[in-house]
mmCIF file of C-alpha atoms in Angstrom:
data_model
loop_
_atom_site.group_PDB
_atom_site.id
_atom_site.type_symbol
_atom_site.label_atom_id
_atom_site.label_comp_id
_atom_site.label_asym_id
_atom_site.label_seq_id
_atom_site.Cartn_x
_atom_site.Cartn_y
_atom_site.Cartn_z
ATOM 1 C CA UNK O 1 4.817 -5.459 -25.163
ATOM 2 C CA UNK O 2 2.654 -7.768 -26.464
ATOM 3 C CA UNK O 3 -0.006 -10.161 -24.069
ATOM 4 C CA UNK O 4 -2.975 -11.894 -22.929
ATOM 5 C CA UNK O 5 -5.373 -12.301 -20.631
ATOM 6 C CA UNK O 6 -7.021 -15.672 -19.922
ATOM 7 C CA UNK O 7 -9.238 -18.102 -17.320
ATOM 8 C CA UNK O 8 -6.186 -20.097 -15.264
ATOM 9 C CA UNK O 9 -6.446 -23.383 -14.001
ATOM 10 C CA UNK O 10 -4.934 -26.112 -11.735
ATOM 11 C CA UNK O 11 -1.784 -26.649 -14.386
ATOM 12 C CA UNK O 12 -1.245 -22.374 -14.070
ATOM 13 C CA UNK O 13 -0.521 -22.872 -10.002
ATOM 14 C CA UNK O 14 3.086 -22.860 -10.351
ATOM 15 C CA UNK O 15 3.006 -19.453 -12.635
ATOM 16 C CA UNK O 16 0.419 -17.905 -10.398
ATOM 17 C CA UNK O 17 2.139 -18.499 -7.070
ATOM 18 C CA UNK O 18 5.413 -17.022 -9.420
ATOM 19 C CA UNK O 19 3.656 -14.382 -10.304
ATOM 20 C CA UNK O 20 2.122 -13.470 -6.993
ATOM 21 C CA UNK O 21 5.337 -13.565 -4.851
ATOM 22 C CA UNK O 22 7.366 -11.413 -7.739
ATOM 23 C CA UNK O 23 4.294 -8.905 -7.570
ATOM 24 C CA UNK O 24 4.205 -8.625 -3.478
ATOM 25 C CA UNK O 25 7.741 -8.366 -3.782
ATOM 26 C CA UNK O 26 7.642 -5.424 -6.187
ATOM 27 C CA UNK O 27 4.723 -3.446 -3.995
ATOM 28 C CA UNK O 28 5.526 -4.221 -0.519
ATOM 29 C CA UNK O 29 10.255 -4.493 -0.319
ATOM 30 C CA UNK O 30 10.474 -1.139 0.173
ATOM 31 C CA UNK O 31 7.674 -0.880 3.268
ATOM 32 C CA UNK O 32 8.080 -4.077 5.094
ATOM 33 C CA UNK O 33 10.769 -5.967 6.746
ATOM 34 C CA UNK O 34 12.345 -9.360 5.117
ATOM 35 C CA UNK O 35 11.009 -11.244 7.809
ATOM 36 C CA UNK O 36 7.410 -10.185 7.769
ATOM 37 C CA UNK O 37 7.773 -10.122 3.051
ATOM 38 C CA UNK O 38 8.657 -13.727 3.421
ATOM 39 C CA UNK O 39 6.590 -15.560 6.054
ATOM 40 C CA UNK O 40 3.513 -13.752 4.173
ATOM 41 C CA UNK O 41 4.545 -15.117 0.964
ATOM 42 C CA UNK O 42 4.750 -18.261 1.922
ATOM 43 C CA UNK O 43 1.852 -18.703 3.873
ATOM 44 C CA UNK O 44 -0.476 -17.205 1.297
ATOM 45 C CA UNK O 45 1.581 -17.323 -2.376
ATOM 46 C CA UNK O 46 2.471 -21.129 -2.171
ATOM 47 C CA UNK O 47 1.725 -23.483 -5.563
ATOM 48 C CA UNK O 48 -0.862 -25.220 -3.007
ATOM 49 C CA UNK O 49 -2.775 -21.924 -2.277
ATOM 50 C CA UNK O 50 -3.693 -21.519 -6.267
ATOM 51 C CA UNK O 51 -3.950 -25.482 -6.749
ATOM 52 C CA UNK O 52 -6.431 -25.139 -4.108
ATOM 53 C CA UNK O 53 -8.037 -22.142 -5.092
ATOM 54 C CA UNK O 54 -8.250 -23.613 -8.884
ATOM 55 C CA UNK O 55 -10.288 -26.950 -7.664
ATOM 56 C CA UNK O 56 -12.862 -24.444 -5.865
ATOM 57 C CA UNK O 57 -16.028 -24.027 -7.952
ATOM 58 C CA UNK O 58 -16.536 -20.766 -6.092
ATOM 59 C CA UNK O 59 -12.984 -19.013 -6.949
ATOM 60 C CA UNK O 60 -12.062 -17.709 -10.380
ATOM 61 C CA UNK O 61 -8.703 -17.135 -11.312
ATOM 62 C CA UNK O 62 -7.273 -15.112 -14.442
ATOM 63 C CA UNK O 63 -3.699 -15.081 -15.548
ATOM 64 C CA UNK O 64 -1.742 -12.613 -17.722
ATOM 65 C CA UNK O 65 0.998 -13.674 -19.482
ATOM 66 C CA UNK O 66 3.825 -11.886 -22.472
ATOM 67 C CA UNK O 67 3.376 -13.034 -25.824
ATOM 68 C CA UNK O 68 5.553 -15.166 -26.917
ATOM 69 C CA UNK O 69 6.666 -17.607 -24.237
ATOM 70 C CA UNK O 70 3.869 -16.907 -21.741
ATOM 71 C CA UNK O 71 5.762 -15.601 -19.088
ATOM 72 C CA UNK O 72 3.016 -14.454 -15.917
ATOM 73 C CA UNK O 73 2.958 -10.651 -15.317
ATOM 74 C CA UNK O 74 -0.384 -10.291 -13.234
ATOM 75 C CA UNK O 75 -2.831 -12.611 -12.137
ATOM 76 C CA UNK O 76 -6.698 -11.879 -9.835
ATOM 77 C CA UNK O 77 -8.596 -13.834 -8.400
ATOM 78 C CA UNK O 78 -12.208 -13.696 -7.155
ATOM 79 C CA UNK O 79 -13.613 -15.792 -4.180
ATOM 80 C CA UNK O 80 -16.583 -16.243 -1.740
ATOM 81 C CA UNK O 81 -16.234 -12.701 0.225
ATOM 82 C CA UNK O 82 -13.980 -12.824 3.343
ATOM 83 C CA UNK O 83 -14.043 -9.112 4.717
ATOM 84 C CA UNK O 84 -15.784 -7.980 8.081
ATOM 85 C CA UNK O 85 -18.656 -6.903 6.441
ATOM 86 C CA UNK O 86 -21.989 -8.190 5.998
ATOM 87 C CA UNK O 87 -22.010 -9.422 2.841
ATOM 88 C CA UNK O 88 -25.038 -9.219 0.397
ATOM 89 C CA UNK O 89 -26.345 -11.903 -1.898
ATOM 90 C CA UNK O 90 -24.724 -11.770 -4.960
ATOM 91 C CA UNK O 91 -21.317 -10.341 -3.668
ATOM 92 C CA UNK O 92 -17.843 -11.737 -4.763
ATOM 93 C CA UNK O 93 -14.767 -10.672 -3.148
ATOM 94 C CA UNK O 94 -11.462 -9.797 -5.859
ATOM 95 C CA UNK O 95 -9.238 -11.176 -3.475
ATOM 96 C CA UNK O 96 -6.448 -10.441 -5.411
ATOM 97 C CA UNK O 97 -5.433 -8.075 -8.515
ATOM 98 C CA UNK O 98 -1.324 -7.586 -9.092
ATOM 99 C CA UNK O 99 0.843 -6.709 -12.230
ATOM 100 C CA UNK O 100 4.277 -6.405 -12.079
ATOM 101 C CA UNK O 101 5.740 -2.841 -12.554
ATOM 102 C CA UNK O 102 6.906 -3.588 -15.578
ATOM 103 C CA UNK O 103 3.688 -4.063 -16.873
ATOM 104 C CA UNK O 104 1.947 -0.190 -15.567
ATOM 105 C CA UNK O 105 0.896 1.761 -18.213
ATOM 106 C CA UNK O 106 0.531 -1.264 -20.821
ATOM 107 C CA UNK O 107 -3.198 -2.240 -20.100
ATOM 108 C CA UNK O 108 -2.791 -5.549 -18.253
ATOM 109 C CA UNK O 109 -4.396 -4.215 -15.024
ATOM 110 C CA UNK O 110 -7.240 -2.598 -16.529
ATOM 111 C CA UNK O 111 -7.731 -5.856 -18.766
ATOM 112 C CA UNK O 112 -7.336 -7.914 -15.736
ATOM 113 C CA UNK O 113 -10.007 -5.651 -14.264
ATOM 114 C CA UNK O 114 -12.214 -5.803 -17.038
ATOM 115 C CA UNK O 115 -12.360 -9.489 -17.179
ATOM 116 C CA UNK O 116 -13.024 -10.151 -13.900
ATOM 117 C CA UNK O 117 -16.027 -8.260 -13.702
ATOM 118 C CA UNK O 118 -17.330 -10.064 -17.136
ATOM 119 C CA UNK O 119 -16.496 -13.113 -14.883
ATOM 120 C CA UNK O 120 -18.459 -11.968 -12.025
ATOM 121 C CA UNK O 121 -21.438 -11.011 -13.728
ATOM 122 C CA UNK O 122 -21.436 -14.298 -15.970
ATOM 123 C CA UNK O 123 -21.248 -16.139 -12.466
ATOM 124 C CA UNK O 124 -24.223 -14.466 -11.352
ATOM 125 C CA UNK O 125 -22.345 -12.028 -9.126
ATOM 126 C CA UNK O 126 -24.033 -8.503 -8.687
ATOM 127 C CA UNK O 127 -21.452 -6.631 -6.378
ATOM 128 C CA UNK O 128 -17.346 -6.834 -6.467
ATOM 129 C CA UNK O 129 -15.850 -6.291 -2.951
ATOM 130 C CA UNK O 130 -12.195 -5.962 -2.029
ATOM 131 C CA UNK O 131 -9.860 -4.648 0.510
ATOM 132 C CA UNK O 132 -6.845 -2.756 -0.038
ATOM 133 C CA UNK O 133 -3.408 -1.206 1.540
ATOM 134 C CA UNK O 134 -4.587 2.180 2.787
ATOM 135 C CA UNK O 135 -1.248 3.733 1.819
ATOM 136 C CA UNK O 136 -1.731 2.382 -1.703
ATOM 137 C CA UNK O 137 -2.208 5.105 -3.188
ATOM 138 C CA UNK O 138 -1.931 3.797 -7.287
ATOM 139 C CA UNK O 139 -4.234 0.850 -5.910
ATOM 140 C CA UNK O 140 -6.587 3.136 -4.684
ATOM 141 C CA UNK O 141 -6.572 5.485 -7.406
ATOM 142 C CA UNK O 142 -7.530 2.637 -9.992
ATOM 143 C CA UNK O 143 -10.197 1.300 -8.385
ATOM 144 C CA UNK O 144 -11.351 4.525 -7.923
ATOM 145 C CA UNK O 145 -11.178 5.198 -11.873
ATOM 146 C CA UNK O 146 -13.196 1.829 -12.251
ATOM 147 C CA UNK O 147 -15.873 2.939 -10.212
ATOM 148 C CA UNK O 148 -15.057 1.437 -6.571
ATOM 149 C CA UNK O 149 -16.223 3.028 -3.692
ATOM 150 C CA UNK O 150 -14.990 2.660 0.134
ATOM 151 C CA UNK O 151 -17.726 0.858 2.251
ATOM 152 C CA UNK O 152 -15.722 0.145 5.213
ATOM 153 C CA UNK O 153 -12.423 -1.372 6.577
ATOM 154 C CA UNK O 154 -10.345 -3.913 8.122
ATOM 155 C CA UNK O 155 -7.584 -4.926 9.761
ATOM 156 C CA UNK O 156 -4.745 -6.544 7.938
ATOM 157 C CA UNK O 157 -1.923 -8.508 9.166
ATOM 158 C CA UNK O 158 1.446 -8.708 7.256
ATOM 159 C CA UNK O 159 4.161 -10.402 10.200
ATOM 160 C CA UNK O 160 4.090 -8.324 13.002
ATOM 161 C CA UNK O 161 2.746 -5.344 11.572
ATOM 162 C CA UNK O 162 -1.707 -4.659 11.520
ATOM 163 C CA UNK O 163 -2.875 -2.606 8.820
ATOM 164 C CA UNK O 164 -5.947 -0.618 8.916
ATOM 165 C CA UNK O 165 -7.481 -1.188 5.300
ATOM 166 C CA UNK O 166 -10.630 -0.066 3.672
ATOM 167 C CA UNK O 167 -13.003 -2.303 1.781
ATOM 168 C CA UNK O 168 -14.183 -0.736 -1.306
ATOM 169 C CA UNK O 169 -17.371 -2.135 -3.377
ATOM 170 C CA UNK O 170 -18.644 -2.134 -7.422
ATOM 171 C CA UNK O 171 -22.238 -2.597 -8.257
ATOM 172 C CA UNK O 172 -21.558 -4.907 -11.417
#
């Protein structure tokens, strides 16, 4: 399989919101309900949420795409930190990192990876935070490999259900 990795932008909202809800979908239909999968997707995957998030000067987003045709197959994106932690001059939060299973074992999530802590530390950024499902265990795993380390947790809603979460951190 061949593909890229590149800097998105407001005309990539449609293939990032695409890309995110196909992504959730693959992680998360076999542990939550259809209700729950759905209003979180659209609440948080819609083509506004990434039109929005590509105006903001503070957010970052990165798309990967097949080669040809440019079909999305992961997408992250960093952002001002919003975790219950105190956060530290300099910190970033990767908000989001997905690939679609299709995609494991190719390199897309460790290139994804890769470039957006080149983007952080060209921004000025000194630490990476993000939070992920405890019970994610290939999650956790990689950002373990990539040198993450828990600093704390959260709670996370998804519908009706509250997930307890931990935050994990990267010097950059």
């Amino acid at each position: 399989m061949e593909w890229r990795v590149r800097q998105a932008g407001p005309d990539d909202a449609a293939a990032l919101s695409l890309v995110a809800n196909a992504a959730f979908l693959d992680t998360y239909a076999m542990v939550l309900n259809s209700v729950d999968l759905l209003a979180h997707c659209l609440k948080n995957n819609g083509i506004e949420t990434f039109a929005a998030w590509a105006r903001d000067p503070g957010t970052i987003l990165t798309l990967a795409e097949v080669e040809p045709g440019h079909a999305p197959v992961g997408y992250a994106v960093l952002t001002r930190p919003d975790l219950p932690i105190e956060p530290r001059p300099g910190d970033i939060e990767l908000r989001r990192i997905y690939t679609l299973k299709q995609t494991h074992g190719s390199g897309v999530g460790p290139a994804l990876m890769m470039r957006a802590s080149e983007d952080a530390v060209r921004s000025g950024y000194r630490r990476m935070l993000l939070g992920v499902w405890e019970y994610n265990e290939r999650a956790r795993a990689f950002y373990g490999r990539n040198g993450f380390t828990v600093i704390g947790r959260r709670q996370f809603e998804v519908g009706a259900e509250v997930h307890d979460d931990p935050i994990y951190a990267l010097s950059l």
